[in-house]
C-alpha cells in the first residue's frame, strides 16, 4: 500500500469520507468543520504528502499587499505550514516528508488536519486584526 492509499485509509479511520477527484486516485477531497480539504497528488514521490485548505480568501488588487504581508507572517509564525496565492485565492498547505521506507501514521494525519485548521484560524484572526497593532 502506498502512502496516498495509507493516508486515505487513515482519513476513513478518523471519520472522514475522502472522495477521489480524479480517476487515478491521486487527489482526494474531504470536509472538516465545514471546509473542504484536499489530499493532493505527490507526483510519484512516496516520501511526500501534501494537504491543502483551498480558497480561504479571495485576492483582489486592493487587498493583495495586505494578504502578502499576512502570508509572510503566517509562514514565519507557524511550523509546517505555508500559504500561497493560487488562482486569485489564498490557500493553506501542509507538506510532510517521510523518511525512506516510512509510512504515514494516523496520528500524523490527525496532526496535519489540526495544524491546517489552526493556521486557518490564525489567518482569519490576522485578517480581522490587520493594522490594529499600528494604532
Coordinates of C-alpha atoms in Angstrom, one line a residue:
X1 CA 0.0 0.0 0.0
X2 CA 1.5 3.4 -1.0
X3 CA 1.4 6.5 1.2
X4 CA -1.5 8.0 -0.6
X5 CA -3.6 4.9 -0.1
X6 CA -2.4 4.7 3.6
X7 CA -3.3 8.3 4.1
X8 CA -6.8 7.8 2.6
X9 CA -7.3 4.8 4.9
X10 CA -6.3 6.9 7.9
X11 CA -8.8 9.6 6.9
X12 CA -11.5 7.0 6.9
X13 CA -10.4 5.7 10.3
X14 CA -10.6 9.3 11.6
X15 CA -14.2 9.6 10.5
X16 CA -13.7 11.4 7.2
X17 CA -15.1 10.4 3.8
X18 CA -12.4 11.2 1.3
X19 CA -13.6 11.3 -2.3
X20 CA -11.3 10.8 -5.3
X21 CA -11.1 13.9 -7.5
X22 CA -9.5 12.0 -10.4
X23 CA -9.6 8.6 -12.0
X24 CA -6.1 7.9 -10.9
X25 CA -6.8 8.1 -7.1
X26 CA -4.1 10.7 -6.6
X27 CA -6.2 13.7 -5.4
X28 CA -8.9 13.4 -2.8
X29 CA -11.2 15.9 -1.0
X30 CA -12.9 15.7 2.4
X31 CA -14.8 18.0 4.7
X32 CA -13.9 19.1 8.2
X33 CA -15.6 21.8 10.2
X34 CA -17.5 23.0 7.1
X35 CA -14.3 23.4 4.9
X36 CA -13.2 21.3 2.0
X37 CA -9.6 19.9 2.4
X38 CA -7.5 18.3 -0.2
X39 CA -5.1 15.5 -0.2
X40 CA -3.0 16.3 -3.2
X41 CA -1.0 14.3 -5.7
X42 CA 2.5 13.6 -4.6
X43 CA 3.8 13.4 -8.2
X44 CA 5.2 9.9 -7.6
X45 CA 7.2 10.9 -4.6
X46 CA 6.3 8.4 -2.0
X47 CA 8.1 10.3 0.7
X48 CA 6.0 13.4 0.2
X49 CA 2.5 14.1 1.5
X50 CA 0.6 17.3 0.7
X51 CA -2.6 18.6 2.2
X52 CA -4.3 21.9 1.3
X53 CA -7.2 24.0 2.5
X54 CA -8.0 25.8 -0.7
X55 CA -9.6 29.1 -1.4
X56 CA -9.8 30.5 2.1
X57 CA -9.7 34.1 1.0
X58 CA -10.2 35.9 -2.3
X59 CA -7.4 38.1 -3.6
X60 CA -8.1 41.5 -5.2
X61 CA -5.7 44.2 -6.4
X62 CA -6.7 46.2 -3.3
X63 CA -6.1 43.5 -0.6
X64 CA -3.1 41.8 -2.2
X65 CA -0.4 43.8 -0.4
X66 CA -2.1 43.1 3.0
X67 CA -2.5 39.4 2.1
X68 CA 1.1 39.0 1.1
X69 CA 2.1 40.5 4.4
X70 CA -0.2 38.2 6.4
X71 CA 1.0 35.2 4.3
X72 CA 4.6 36.0 5.1
X73 CA 3.8 36.4 8.8
X74 CA 2.0 33.1 8.8
X75 CA 5.0 31.3 7.3
X76 CA 7.2 32.9 10.0
X77 CA 4.8 32.1 12.9
X78 CA 3.6 28.6 12.3
X79 CA 5.6 25.4 11.8
X80 CA 5.0 23.1 8.9
X81 CA 2.5 25.4 7.3
X82 CA 2.8 27.6 4.2
X83 CA 0.2 29.8 2.5
X84 CA 0.2 30.9 -1.1
X85 CA -1.9 32.8 -3.6
X86 CA -3.2 30.4 -6.2
X87 CA -5.7 31.3 -8.9
X88 CA -6.6 34.6 -7.1
X89 CA -7.3 32.9 -3.8
X90 CA -5.2 32.2 -0.7
X91 CA -4.6 28.5 0.0
X92 CA -3.0 27.0 3.1
X93 CA -0.7 24.0 2.6
X94 CA 0.9 21.4 4.9
X95 CA 3.7 19.4 3.3
X96 CA 5.2 16.4 5.1
X97 CA 8.3 14.5 4.2
X98 CA 8.6 10.8 5.3
X99 CA 11.9 9.1 5.7
X100 CA 12.8 6.5 3.1
X101 CA 10.6 3.4 3.6
X102 CA 8.5 5.1 6.4
X103 CA 4.7 5.1 6.3
X104 CA 2.5 7.9 7.4
X105 CA 0.7 7.3 10.7
X106 CA -2.9 8.1 11.7
X107 CA -1.5 10.4 14.4
X108 CA 0.4 12.3 11.8
X109 CA -2.7 12.7 9.5
X110 CA -4.7 14.0 12.5
X111 CA -1.9 16.4 13.4
X112 CA -1.8 17.7 9.8
X113 CA -5.5 18.4 9.8
X114 CA -5.5 20.1 13.2
X115 CA -2.5 22.2 12.2
X116 CA -4.2 23.4 9.0
X117 CA -7.3 24.3 11.0
X118 CA -5.1 26.2 13.4
X119 CA -3.4 28.0 10.5
X120 CA -6.8 29.0 9.1
X121 CA -7.9 30.4 12.4
X122 CA -4.6 32.3 12.7
X123 CA -5.1 33.7 9.2
X124 CA -8.7 34.8 9.9
X125 CA -7.5 36.5 13.1
X126 CA -4.7 38.2 11.3
X127 CA -7.2 39.5 8.7
X128 CA -9.7 40.6 11.3
X129 CA -7.0 42.5 13.3
X130 CA -4.7 43.7 10.5
X131 CA -3.3 47.2 11.2
X132 CA -4.5 47.3 14.8
X133 CA -1.0 47.0 16.3
X134 CA -0.2 50.2 14.5
X135 CA -2.9 52.2 16.3

